[in-house]
Tab-separated table of C-alpha atoms and ligand atoms in Angstrom:
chain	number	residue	atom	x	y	z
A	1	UNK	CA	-157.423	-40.071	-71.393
A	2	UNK	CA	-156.496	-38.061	-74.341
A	3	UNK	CA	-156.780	-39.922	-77.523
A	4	UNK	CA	-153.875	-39.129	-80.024
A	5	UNK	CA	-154.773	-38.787	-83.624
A	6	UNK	CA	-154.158	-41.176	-85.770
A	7	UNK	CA	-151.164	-40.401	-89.112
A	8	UNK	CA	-152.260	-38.824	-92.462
A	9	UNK	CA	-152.778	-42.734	-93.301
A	10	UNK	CA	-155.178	-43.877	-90.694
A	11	UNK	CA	-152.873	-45.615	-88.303
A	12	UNK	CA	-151.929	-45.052	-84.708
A	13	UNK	CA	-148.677	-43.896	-83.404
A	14	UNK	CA	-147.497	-47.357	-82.371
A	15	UNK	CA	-148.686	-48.651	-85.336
A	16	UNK	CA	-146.286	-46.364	-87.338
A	17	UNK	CA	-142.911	-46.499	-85.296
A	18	UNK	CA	-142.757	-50.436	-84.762
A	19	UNK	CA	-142.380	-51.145	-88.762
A	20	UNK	CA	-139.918	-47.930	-88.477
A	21	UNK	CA	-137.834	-48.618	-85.774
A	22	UNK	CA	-137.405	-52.308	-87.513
A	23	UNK	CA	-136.523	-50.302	-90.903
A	24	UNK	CA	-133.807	-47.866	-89.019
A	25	UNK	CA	-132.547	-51.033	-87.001
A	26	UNK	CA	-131.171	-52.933	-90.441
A	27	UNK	CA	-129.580	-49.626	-91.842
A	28	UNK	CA	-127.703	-49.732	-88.376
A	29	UNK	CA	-126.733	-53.619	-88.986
A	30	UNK	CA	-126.118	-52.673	-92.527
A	31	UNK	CA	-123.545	-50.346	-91.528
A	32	UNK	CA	-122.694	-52.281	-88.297
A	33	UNK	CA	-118.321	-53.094	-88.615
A	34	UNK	CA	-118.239	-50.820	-91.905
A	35	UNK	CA	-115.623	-47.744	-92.359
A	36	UNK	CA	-117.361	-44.920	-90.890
A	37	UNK	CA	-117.452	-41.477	-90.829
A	38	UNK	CA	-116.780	-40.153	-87.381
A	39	UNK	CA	-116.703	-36.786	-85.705
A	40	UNK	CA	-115.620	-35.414	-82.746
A	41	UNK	CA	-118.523	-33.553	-80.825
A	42	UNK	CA	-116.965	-33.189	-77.302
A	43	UNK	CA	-113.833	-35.134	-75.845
A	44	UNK	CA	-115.523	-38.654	-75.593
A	45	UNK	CA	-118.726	-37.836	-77.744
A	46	UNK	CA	-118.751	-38.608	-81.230
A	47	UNK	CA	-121.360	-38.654	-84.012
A	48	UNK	CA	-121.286	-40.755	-87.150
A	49	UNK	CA	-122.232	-40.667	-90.589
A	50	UNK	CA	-125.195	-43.427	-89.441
A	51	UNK	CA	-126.445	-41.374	-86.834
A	52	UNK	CA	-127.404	-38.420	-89.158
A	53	UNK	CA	-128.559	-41.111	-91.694
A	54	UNK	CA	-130.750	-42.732	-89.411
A	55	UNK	CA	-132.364	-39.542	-88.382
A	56	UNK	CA	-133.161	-38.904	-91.774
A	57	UNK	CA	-134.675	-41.807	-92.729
A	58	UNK	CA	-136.621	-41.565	-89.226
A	59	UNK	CA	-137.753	-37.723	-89.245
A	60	UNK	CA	-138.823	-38.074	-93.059
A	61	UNK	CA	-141.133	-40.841	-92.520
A	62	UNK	CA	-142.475	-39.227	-88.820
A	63	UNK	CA	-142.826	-36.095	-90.805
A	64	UNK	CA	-145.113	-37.528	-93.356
A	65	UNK	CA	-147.081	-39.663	-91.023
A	66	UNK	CA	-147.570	-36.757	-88.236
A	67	UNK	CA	-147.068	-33.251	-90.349
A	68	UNK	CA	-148.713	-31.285	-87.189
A	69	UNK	CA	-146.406	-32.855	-85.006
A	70	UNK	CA	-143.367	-30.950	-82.976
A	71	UNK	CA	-139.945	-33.034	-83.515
A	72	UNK	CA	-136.953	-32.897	-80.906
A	73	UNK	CA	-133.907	-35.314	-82.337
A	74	UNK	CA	-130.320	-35.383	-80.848
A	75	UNK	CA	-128.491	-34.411	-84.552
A	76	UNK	CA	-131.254	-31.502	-85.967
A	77	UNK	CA	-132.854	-30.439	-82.970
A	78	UNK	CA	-136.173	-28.961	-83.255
A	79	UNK	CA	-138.292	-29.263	-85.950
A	80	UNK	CA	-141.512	-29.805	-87.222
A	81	UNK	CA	-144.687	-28.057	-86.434
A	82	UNK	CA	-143.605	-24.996	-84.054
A	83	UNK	CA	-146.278	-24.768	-80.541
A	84	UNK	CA	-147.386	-28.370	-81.604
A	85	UNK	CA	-149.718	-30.395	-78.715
A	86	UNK	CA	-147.396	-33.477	-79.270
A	87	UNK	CA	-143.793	-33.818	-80.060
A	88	UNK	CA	-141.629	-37.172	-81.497
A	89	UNK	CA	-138.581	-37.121	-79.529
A	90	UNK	CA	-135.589	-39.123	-81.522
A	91	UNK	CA	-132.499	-40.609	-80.643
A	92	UNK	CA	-131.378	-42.329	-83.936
A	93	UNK	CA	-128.077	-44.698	-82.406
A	94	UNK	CA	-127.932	-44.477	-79.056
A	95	UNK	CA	-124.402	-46.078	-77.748
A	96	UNK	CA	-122.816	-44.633	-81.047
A	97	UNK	CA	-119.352	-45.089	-79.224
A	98	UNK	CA	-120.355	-49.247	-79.125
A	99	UNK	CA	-121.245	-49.148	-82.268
A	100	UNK	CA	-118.071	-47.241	-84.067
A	101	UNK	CA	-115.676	-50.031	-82.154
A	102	UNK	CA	-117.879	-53.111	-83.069
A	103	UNK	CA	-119.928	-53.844	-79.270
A	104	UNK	CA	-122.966	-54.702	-80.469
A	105	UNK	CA	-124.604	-53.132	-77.811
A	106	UNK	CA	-126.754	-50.237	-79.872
A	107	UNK	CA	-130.167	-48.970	-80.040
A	108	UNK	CA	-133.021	-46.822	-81.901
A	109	UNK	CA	-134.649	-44.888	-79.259
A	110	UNK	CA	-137.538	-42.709	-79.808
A	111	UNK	CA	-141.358	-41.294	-77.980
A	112	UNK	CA	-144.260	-39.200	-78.383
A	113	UNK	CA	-144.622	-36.723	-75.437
A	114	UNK	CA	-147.710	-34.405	-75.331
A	115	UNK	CA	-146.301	-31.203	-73.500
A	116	UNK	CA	-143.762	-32.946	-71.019
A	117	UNK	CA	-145.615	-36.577	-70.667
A	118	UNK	CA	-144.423	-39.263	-72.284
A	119	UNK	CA	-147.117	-41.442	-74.000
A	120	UNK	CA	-145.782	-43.573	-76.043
A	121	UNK	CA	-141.946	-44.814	-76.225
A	122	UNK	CA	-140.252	-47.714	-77.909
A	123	UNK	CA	-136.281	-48.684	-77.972
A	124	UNK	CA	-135.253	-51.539	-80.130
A	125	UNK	CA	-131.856	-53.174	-80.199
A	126	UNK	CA	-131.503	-54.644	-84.031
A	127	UNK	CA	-128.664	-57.044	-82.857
A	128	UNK	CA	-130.917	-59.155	-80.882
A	129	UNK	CA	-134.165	-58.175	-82.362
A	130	UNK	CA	-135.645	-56.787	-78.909
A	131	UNK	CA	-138.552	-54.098	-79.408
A	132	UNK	CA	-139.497	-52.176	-75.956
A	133	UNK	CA	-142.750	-51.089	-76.015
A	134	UNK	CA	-144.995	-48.652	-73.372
A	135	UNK	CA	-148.072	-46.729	-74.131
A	136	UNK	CA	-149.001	-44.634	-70.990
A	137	UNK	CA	-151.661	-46.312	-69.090
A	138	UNK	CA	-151.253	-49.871	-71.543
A	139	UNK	CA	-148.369	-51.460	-70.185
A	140	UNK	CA	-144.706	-51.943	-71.286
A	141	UNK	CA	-143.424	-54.881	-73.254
A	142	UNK	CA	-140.488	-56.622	-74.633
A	143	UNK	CA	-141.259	-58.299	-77.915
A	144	UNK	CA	-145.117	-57.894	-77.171
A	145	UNK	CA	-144.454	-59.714	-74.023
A	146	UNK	CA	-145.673	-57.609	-70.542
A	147	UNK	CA	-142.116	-56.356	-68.731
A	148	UNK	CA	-141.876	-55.721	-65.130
A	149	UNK	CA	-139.106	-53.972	-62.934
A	150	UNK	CA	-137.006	-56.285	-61.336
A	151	UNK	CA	-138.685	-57.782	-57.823
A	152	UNK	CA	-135.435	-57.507	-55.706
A	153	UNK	CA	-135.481	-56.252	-52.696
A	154	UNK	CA	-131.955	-56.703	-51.877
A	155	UNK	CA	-129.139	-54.072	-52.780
A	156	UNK	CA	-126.576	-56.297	-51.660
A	157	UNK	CA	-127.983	-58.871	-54.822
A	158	UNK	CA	-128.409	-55.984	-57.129
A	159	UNK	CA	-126.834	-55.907	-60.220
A	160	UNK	CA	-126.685	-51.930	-60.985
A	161	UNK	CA	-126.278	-50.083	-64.500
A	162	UNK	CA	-124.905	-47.080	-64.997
A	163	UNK	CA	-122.822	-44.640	-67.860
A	164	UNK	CA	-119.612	-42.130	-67.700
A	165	UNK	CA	-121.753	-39.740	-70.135
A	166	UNK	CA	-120.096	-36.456	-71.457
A	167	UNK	CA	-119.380	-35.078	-68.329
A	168	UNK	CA	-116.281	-35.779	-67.328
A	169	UNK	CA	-116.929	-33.859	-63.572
A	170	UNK	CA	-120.168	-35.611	-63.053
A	171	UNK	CA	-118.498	-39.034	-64.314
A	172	UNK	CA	-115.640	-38.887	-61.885
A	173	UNK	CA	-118.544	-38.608	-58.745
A	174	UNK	CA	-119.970	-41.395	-60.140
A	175	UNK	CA	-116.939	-43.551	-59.935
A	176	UNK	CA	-117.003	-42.191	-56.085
A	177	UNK	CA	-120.372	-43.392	-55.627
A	178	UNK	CA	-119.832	-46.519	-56.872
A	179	UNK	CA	-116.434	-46.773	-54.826
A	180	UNK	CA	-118.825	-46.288	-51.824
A	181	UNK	CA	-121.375	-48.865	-52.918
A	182	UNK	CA	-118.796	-51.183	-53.776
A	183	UNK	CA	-118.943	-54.329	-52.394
A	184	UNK	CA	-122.620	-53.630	-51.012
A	185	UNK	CA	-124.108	-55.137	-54.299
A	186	UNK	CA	-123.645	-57.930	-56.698
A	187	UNK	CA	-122.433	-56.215	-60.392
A	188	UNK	CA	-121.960	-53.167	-62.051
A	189	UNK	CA	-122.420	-52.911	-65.763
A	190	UNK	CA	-121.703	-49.886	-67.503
A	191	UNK	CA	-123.643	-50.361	-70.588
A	192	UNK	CA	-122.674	-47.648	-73.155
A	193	UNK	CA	-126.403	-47.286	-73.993
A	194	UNK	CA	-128.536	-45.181	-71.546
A	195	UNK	CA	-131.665	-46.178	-73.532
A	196	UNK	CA	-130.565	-49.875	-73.389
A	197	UNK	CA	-129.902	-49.309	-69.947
A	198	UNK	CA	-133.351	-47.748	-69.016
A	199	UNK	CA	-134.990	-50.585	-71.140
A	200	UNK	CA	-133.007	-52.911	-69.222
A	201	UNK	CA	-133.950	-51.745	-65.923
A	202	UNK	CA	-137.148	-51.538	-66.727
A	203	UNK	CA	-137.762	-55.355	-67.663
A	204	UNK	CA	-136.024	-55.835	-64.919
A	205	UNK	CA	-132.538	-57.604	-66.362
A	206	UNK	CA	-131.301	-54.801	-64.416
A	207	UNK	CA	-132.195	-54.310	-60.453
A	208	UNK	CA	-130.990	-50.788	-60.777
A	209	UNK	CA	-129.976	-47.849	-63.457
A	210	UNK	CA	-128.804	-44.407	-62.473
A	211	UNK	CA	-127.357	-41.730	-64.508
A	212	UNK	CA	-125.804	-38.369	-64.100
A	213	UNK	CA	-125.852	-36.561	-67.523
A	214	UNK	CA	-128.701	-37.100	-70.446
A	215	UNK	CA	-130.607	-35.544	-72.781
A	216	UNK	CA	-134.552	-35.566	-73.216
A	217	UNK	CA	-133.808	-38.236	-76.135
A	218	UNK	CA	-131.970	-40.430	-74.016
A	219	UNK	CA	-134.567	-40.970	-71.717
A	220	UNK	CA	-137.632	-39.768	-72.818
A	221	UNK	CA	-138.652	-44.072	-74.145
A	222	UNK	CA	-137.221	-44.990	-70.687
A	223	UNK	CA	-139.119	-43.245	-68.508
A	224	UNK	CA	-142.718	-44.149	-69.952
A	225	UNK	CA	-141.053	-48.116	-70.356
A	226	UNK	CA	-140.131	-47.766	-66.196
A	227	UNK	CA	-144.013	-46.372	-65.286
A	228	UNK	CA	-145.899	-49.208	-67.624
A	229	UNK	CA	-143.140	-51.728	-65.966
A	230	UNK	CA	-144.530	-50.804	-62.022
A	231	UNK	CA	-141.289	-49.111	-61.949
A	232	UNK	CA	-140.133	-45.764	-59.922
A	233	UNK	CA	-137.949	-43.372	-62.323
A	234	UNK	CA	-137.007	-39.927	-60.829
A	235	UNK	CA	-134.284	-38.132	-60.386
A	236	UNK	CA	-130.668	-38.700	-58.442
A	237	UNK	CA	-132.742	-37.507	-55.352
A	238	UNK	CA	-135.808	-39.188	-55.634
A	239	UNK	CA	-137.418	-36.028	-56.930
A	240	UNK	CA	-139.755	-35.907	-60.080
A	241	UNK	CA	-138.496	-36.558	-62.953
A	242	UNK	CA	-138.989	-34.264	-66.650
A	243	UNK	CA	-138.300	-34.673	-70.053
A	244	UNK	CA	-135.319	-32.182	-69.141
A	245	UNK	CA	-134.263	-33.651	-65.967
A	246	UNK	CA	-130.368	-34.147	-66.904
A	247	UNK	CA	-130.347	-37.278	-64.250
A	248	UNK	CA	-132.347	-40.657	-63.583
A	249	UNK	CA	-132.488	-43.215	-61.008
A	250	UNK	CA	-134.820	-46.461	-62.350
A	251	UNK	CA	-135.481	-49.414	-59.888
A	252	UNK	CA	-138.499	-50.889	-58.091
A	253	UNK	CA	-139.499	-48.474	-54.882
A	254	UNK	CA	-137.667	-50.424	-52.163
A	255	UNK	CA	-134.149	-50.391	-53.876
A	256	UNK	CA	-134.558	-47.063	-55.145
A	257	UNK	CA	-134.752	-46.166	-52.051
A	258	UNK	CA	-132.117	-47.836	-50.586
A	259	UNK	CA	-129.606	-46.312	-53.060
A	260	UNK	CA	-131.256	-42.943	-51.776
A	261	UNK	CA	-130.075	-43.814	-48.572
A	262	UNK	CA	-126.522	-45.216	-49.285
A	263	UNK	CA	-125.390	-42.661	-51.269
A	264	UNK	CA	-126.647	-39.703	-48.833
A	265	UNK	CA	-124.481	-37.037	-48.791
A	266	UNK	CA	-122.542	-37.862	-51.694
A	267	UNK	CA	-121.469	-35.492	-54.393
A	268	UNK	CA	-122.937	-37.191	-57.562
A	269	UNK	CA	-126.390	-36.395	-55.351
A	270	UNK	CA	-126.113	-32.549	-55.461
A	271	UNK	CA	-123.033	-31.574	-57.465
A	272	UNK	CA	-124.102	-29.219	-60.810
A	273	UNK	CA	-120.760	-30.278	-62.825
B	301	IPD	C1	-124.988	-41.705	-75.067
B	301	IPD	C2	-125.115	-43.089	-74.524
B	301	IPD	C3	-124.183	-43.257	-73.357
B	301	IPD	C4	-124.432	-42.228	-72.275
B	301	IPD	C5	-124.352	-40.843	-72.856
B	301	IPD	C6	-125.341	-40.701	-73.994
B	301	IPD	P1	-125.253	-41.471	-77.704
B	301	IPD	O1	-125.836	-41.509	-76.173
B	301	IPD	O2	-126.420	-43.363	-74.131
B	301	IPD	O3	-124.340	-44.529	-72.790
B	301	IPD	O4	-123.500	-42.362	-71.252
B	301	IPD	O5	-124.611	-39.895	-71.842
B	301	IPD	O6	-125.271	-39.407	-74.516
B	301	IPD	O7	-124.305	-40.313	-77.757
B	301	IPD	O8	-124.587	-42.780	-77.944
B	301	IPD	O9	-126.510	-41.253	-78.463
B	302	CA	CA1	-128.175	-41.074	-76.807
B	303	CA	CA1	-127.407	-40.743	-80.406
């Protein structure tokens, strides 16, 4: 396996985004149920002063550790080192609309892909001081404890995530799919953090997550969390799954499969918007 080299000060990449995903955790709870500056990026998508603050603090410091590194974050897009073998991929607040009304349901999500693999992701949720952790081909862990996907085999016990996202066309089929699943399981939760959600699925507090509309930032921590947790991520058809991929299904193999078979046919499996 490749090795990746280590920052300009001698330490490896997990080494340097634990302490910094800590750091850009309190200046969320610093700013957690303050006045804040929002904008309006699409009808239901908003951005806040604290999200481009929080990318700041974490692309300066990611800069300086890793200057030949490529950069992809949700507020700046690309940056860094142009044709660069690995790339940080940065989501500074995901679940910014939770955070602007007060749900303390919020995270930092960020990984290192090389190309379009995922080696290294972590998502930590400052509110209850939870650090996901997954190095490709070393495991995934909550709070440096091993996480596993959840062992149910039963849809009709599942308790399934999900989230509307941006698109309101897409959203709308989900609510169809889950009209159609509806009874056949136990819960839904609709989290209003994809990378929580991913992270939850893949420790398995979650049986099932599925999502119609993300970006690589959303999902790049998730996906590398769901293969160290003996998970199966892919996309809404069972297909393989990329950086790019705007939809994810995350489960263990039986239930993912069973979702694959109950919602056959459906819309949300096929339609574009
Ligand atoms: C959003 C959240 C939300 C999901 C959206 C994402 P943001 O990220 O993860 O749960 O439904 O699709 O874009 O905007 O809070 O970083
Ligand atoms: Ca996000
Ligand atoms: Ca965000």
């Amino acid at each position: 396996m490749n090795t990746i080299p280590l920052s300009s000060d001698g330490k490896t990449p997990m080494e340097v985004v634990r302490p910094l995903v800590l750091d850009a955790g309190q200046i969320l709870l610093d700013w957690f149920d303050k006045d804040l500056k929002i904008e309006r990026k699409g009808r239901a998508d908003i951005v806040t002063n604290v999200d481009y603050e929080v990318e700041e603090f974490l692309l300066s410091r990611l800069r300086h550790a890793y200057p030949d590194f490529g950069i992809l974050a949700e507020e700046s897009g690309a940056g860094g080192e142009s044709n660069a073998e690995y790339t940080w991929i940065v989501d500074p607040l995901d679940g910014t609309r939770n955070f602007s009304i007060g749900v303390p349901l919020f995270a930092v999500t960020l990984a290192l892909a090389r190309g379009d693999e995922v080696v290294l992701g972590v998502t930590y949720d400052p509110n209850r001081r939870e650090l996901f952790t997954a190095e490709r081909g070393s495991g995934a862990f909550l709070n440096d404890e091993p996480i596993r996907v959840s062992h149910g085999l039963d849809f009709d016990a599942a308790v399934i995530g999900t989230d509307m996202g941006y698109s309101d066309a897409m959203a709308t089929y989900a609510l169809q799919l889950l009209d159609r699943l509806w009874p056949g399981m136990q819960a839904i939760r609709i989290m209003g953090s994809a990378a929580l959600g991913l992270a939850y699925a893949a420790s398995g507090r979650l049986d099932l997550y599925f999502h119609h509309h993300l970006s690589p930032w959303d999902i790049a921590a998730g996906i590398v969390l769901a293969h160290e947790a003996g998970g199966v991520v892919t996309d809404r058809n069972g297909g393989p799954i990329t950086l790019s991929t705007p939809n994810i299904l995350l489960s263990n193999a039986a239930l993912q499969a069973e979702f694959l078979r109950r919602t056959e046919g459906l819309p949300w499996r096929n339609a574009t918007e």
